[in-house]
Amino acid sequence: MKRSYLHKVSLFAIAAIAIGSLTYIGCDDIKKDIASVNPETKQFTGTVLGKIFDRCTGAPIAGVKVSIAGKSAVTTNSNGEFVFRDVPITTDGTYTNGYNTFWDSYEVLMDFTGYNKNKADSLKYPDYKLDQVDVIFTDLHDGDNYGSGSDGNPNESGSGADTPVDGIVSSMTDLQAGRLNTTISGEIVDALSYDAVANAIVYLKQTNSVGNTTVVKQTTTDNNGQYAFTHVENGSSFTVEAMNQAKTMSGSVAVGLTCGQDAMLSSQVTAQRLLLSSNDNVAPFVTSINIQNNEDVDLAAKSTIVYTFSEPIKQTAYTDASLPKGHNTIIDDITFSFTGLKKSDAVIQFTASWNAPTYDQLTISPTGMVGASRYSVAYAAGMAAKLTDAKGNALANAGTAIVGDFLNTESLAFTTKGLSTEPAKPVLTKDPTTPLVQWNGGSVKLEWTVNETTVKVKYFDIYKKIGDGPFDRIATNVRSTDTTLTIGTTDLNSGGNNPRFAQSVQFIVQAISTNLVVGPVSDAVTVVDDTRPTLDGNYAINAAVSGLPGDELAGAGDYVYIAFNEPVSETDAENIANYGIDNTGGGTATTISSAVYFGRTTITGVFTNLYVVRLTVTNGSIDGGDVLTITNNTFHDLAGNPIDVNVDQLTF
């Protein structure tokens, strides 16, 4: 195992213990005494010596409190030395370089608060410093059989494992600190413009040998972007980090201080300035277009197309909207076309402009749009990639809710209202013979009528809205006045197992006249889950049910598992007042103490994808023929339908 720390020390036996063929008086006795101890059970300890000195002058530092390995703190003497005895050694031995070596790692806390008391700031050290050291020591090698291994290395066969040495002493552990006599100063600038950043937040951070990073100091820049940190530890390494006041830009720079110098970050050398770059990692997108796809536009109210972006768009040669076509700008990548009431399509001339100085809106102003006509706006391939924010993030797709957001696969199509009379508003209804709709979908038949006395209708468009979403056109050029539509499996619920929430589906119909004038939309028809929930006939009873928690009941009561065909109200499902058990089958009086709703669950051999409630009942109180009943009209599904009175009981 390779370990890297700022300081590394070694422990070796202070006695001349015989190793290999060396001879020492009393060696056999020492081996005998130590070897009699089982190294697997004995807690071995050692003595650790150390010294703290000034990093830059080399002078020892007296009066520093030192703590290590949970031992009581000691204070360095006039030579900066300290000693800890009976320090526990907890790691196992490892075979390294022909020897079994043992080591332990310790965190050393140095407390300079007592030393710093009543001293000038330039003579002080940091109040606290945390360091880490490894202590390495050897064993007796009494288990080695030298040369017996096939590779020439010793092994442990025959005589057993080596015995660690107890009570050994470390070599000197050198720990350093620097005086707080250094100043770090510098300038914070914008990485793009090199303008000074006023009121930026600046942090001075330091990482110690243990790996802990702390904020040593914090300040803010002045109006010229200047900052300064005084009384910084000399001879040490730091990181200066900064962010602007809005926290949209950040940057950092490493600073290594050299002993004997007051390190300064020159504000006249650009390479030594701290540059702040944007933190923006979110791509811009179009948040709205004032003309929606397939909208019938009143030219008196909307004669231009306005695109609004989520953030400013970076102004480049490409985004220059002041130039006409032919200059490789955004104007060349937009095609505005007239597509209706003419024998052929025609290109519409237009101008464009940005809303300086924010540049988060682009307005396209076409010339000569007329009523009762169809238009489209198409976008060249790769156009979105050329529209970026200040960080360089390219324009992203706004999603299906916005059609025409500069993605080359989309085009914005719309019509304009004409002078001719628009068709009448359709009257839309749901066929009363349509079966009830389940929570997970079904079908619905829609019917509509329209008065064609004044204006003849060419066709109808049908729109659908799910929950709080927008109305989307799902059918066009419909020539009939009725249709059967499918409600999707997740249209009336949020999807997933549990929890779910109920929602509605709405439909509207719009008539388009023979001269392509679009009429008003019908009133919406709303479709909801109108089917009552039922209690499934299967049930399970007892505490041991595979796949569900609760086996820990262990005789304190029985579990009754019941299932419903659809998601139900969690509040109703866990209200024990909504359940009753009739012991007509001969069981003793049953008390229901709790109800837990698991949502959609499968119990092998019992339930498959049903909505399960677990009831805790009196132990052994249910017998065959007992009846469980769901209280009518107080137990509902997510749409508010009460339980079906014909399927609200089960018999055990």
Short mmCIF file of N, CA and C in Angstrom, two decimals, residues 53-114:
data_model
loop_
_atom_site.label_atom_id
_atom_site.label_comp_id
_atom_site.label_asym_id
_atom_site.label_seq_id
_atom_site.Cartn_x
_atom_site.Cartn_y
_atom_site.Cartn_z
N PHE A 53 9.39 23.15 14.36
CA PHE A 53 10.30 24.27 14.13
C PHE A 53 9.73 25.18 13.06
N ASP A 54 10.29 26.39 12.98
CA ASP A 54 9.86 27.38 12.02
C ASP A 54 10.29 26.96 10.61
N ARG A 55 9.35 26.93 9.67
CA ARG A 55 9.63 26.46 8.32
C ARG A 55 10.70 27.31 7.63
N CYS A 56 10.70 28.61 7.90
CA CYS A 56 11.58 29.51 7.16
C CYS A 56 12.91 29.77 7.86
N THR A 57 12.93 29.81 9.22
CA THR A 57 14.17 30.10 9.94
C THR A 57 14.84 28.85 10.49
N GLY A 58 14.10 27.75 10.63
CA GLY A 58 14.64 26.54 11.22
C GLY A 58 14.68 26.58 12.73
N ALA A 59 14.25 27.69 13.37
CA ALA A 59 14.29 27.80 14.83
C ALA A 59 13.22 26.93 15.45
N PRO A 60 13.55 26.25 16.60
CA PRO A 60 12.53 25.44 17.28
C PRO A 60 11.45 26.35 17.88
N ILE A 61 10.26 25.80 18.03
CA ILE A 61 9.14 26.57 18.58
C ILE A 61 8.72 25.93 19.88
N ALA A 62 8.92 26.64 20.98
CA ALA A 62 8.55 26.13 22.30
C ALA A 62 7.14 26.58 22.65
N GLY A 63 6.53 25.84 23.59
CA GLY A 63 5.22 26.24 24.11
C GLY A 63 4.05 25.90 23.20
N VAL A 64 4.23 24.94 22.29
CA VAL A 64 3.14 24.51 21.41
C VAL A 64 2.50 23.26 22.00
N LYS A 65 1.16 23.26 22.13
CA LYS A 65 0.45 22.07 22.63
C LYS A 65 0.26 21.11 21.46
N VAL A 66 0.60 19.83 21.71
CA VAL A 66 0.53 18.82 20.66
C VAL A 66 -0.37 17.69 21.13
N SER A 67 -1.26 17.21 20.23
CA SER A 67 -2.14 16.08 20.54
C SER A 67 -1.96 15.02 19.47
N ILE A 68 -2.01 13.73 19.90
CA ILE A 68 -1.84 12.63 18.96
C ILE A 68 -2.55 11.40 19.48
N ALA A 69 -3.21 10.68 18.61
CA ALA A 69 -3.74 9.34 18.87
C ALA A 69 -4.58 9.26 20.14
N GLY A 70 -5.35 10.31 20.41
CA GLY A 70 -6.20 10.27 21.58
C GLY A 70 -5.47 10.42 22.90
N LYS A 71 -4.17 10.69 22.85
CA LYS A 71 -3.40 10.86 24.08
C LYS A 71 -3.58 12.28 24.61
N SER A 72 -3.34 12.48 25.88
CA SER A 72 -3.42 13.81 26.47
C SER A 72 -2.37 14.71 25.84
N ALA A 73 -2.73 15.98 25.64
CA ALA A 73 -1.84 16.91 24.97
C ALA A 73 -0.57 17.14 25.79
N VAL A 74 0.54 17.35 25.06
CA VAL A 74 1.81 17.70 25.69
C VAL A 74 2.28 19.02 25.09
N THR A 75 3.26 19.66 25.73
CA THR A 75 3.75 20.97 25.28
C THR A 75 5.23 20.84 24.90
N THR A 76 5.60 21.46 23.78
CA THR A 76 6.99 21.38 23.33
C THR A 76 7.90 22.12 24.31
N ASN A 77 9.13 21.61 24.48
CA ASN A 77 10.11 22.23 25.38
C ASN A 77 10.86 23.34 24.65
N SER A 78 11.91 23.84 25.25
CA SER A 78 12.64 24.97 24.67
C SER A 78 13.30 24.61 23.34
N ASN A 79 13.49 23.33 23.07
CA ASN A 79 14.05 22.87 21.80
C ASN A 79 12.96 22.49 20.81
N GLY A 80 11.70 22.81 21.14
CA GLY A 80 10.59 22.47 20.26
C GLY A 80 10.25 21.00 20.26
N GLU A 81 10.73 20.22 21.24
CA GLU A 81 10.56 18.77 21.24
C GLU A 81 9.36 18.35 22.06
N PHE A 82 8.80 17.19 21.68
CA PHE A 82 7.70 16.60 22.45
C PHE A 82 7.85 15.09 22.41
N VAL A 83 7.19 14.39 23.34
CA VAL A 83 7.25 12.93 23.40
C VAL A 83 5.88 12.39 23.83
N PHE A 84 5.47 11.29 23.18
CA PHE A 84 4.26 10.56 23.57
C PHE A 84 4.65 9.11 23.82
N ARG A 85 4.19 8.58 24.95
CA ARG A 85 4.50 7.19 25.29
C ARG A 85 3.23 6.34 25.18
N ASP A 86 3.46 5.04 25.00
CA ASP A 86 2.35 4.07 24.95
C ASP A 86 1.33 4.45 23.87
N VAL A 87 1.85 4.83 22.70
CA VAL A 87 0.96 5.14 21.57
C VAL A 87 0.53 3.83 20.92
N PRO A 88 -0.76 3.56 20.77
CA PRO A 88 -1.22 2.26 20.23
C PRO A 88 -0.83 2.08 18.77
N ILE A 89 -0.45 0.83 18.44
CA ILE A 89 -0.12 0.44 17.06
C ILE A 89 -1.15 -0.60 16.65
N THR A 90 -1.93 -0.30 15.62
CA THR A 90 -3.11 -1.12 15.34
C THR A 90 -3.05 -1.87 14.02
N THR A 91 -2.10 -1.57 13.14
CA THR A 91 -2.14 -2.21 11.82
C THR A 91 -1.43 -3.55 11.82
N ASP A 92 -1.76 -4.38 10.83
CA ASP A 92 -1.12 -5.69 10.68
C ASP A 92 0.20 -5.54 9.92
N GLY A 93 1.05 -6.58 10.02
CA GLY A 93 2.33 -6.57 9.33
C GLY A 93 2.19 -6.82 7.84
N THR A 94 3.12 -6.28 7.08
CA THR A 94 3.19 -6.53 5.64
C THR A 94 4.62 -6.87 5.28
N TYR A 95 4.80 -7.75 4.28
CA TYR A 95 6.14 -8.19 3.89
C TYR A 95 6.71 -7.20 2.89
N THR A 96 7.81 -6.51 3.27
CA THR A 96 8.38 -5.47 2.41
C THR A 96 9.90 -5.56 2.47
N ASN A 97 10.54 -5.63 1.30
CA ASN A 97 12.01 -5.58 1.21
C ASN A 97 12.68 -6.63 2.09
N GLY A 98 12.12 -7.82 2.14
CA GLY A 98 12.75 -8.90 2.89
C GLY A 98 12.45 -8.91 4.36
N TYR A 99 11.59 -7.99 4.84
CA TYR A 99 11.26 -7.95 6.25
C TYR A 99 9.76 -7.79 6.42
N ASN A 100 9.26 -8.28 7.55
CA ASN A 100 7.89 -7.98 7.93
C ASN A 100 7.88 -6.62 8.63
N THR A 101 7.26 -5.64 8.03
CA THR A 101 7.21 -4.30 8.63
C THR A 101 5.80 -4.00 9.08
N PHE A 102 5.71 -3.16 10.12
CA PHE A 102 4.43 -2.75 10.68
C PHE A 102 4.41 -1.22 10.70
N TRP A 103 3.21 -0.64 10.53
CA TRP A 103 3.13 0.82 10.56
C TRP A 103 1.77 1.23 11.10
N ASP A 104 1.70 2.48 11.51
CA ASP A 104 0.42 3.07 11.87
C ASP A 104 0.45 4.54 11.46
N SER A 105 -0.71 5.11 11.23
CA SER A 105 -0.82 6.49 10.77
C SER A 105 -1.51 7.32 11.85
N TYR A 106 -0.98 8.50 12.11
CA TYR A 106 -1.51 9.34 13.18
C TYR A 106 -1.74 10.77 12.68
N GLU A 107 -2.81 11.38 13.16
CA GLU A 107 -3.03 12.80 12.95
C GLU A 107 -2.47 13.56 14.15
N VAL A 108 -1.72 14.60 13.86
CA VAL A 108 -1.08 15.39 14.91
C VAL A 108 -1.67 16.80 14.87
N LEU A 109 -2.25 17.24 15.98
CA LEU A 109 -2.82 18.58 16.07
C LEU A 109 -1.88 19.47 16.86
N MET A 110 -1.46 20.59 16.24
CA MET A 110 -0.59 21.56 16.90
C MET A 110 -1.40 22.80 17.27
N ASP A 111 -1.39 23.17 18.52
CA ASP A 111 -2.17 24.30 19.05
C ASP A 111 -1.18 25.42 19.42
N PHE A 112 -1.20 26.53 18.63
CA PHE A 112 -0.28 27.64 18.85
C PHE A 112 -0.93 28.79 19.62
N THR A 113 -2.18 28.62 20.08
CA THR A 113 -2.88 29.74 20.71
C THR A 113 -2.14 30.26 21.94
N GLY A 114 -1.58 29.35 22.72
CA GLY A 114 -0.83 29.79 23.90
C GLY A 114 0.44 30.52 23.50
#
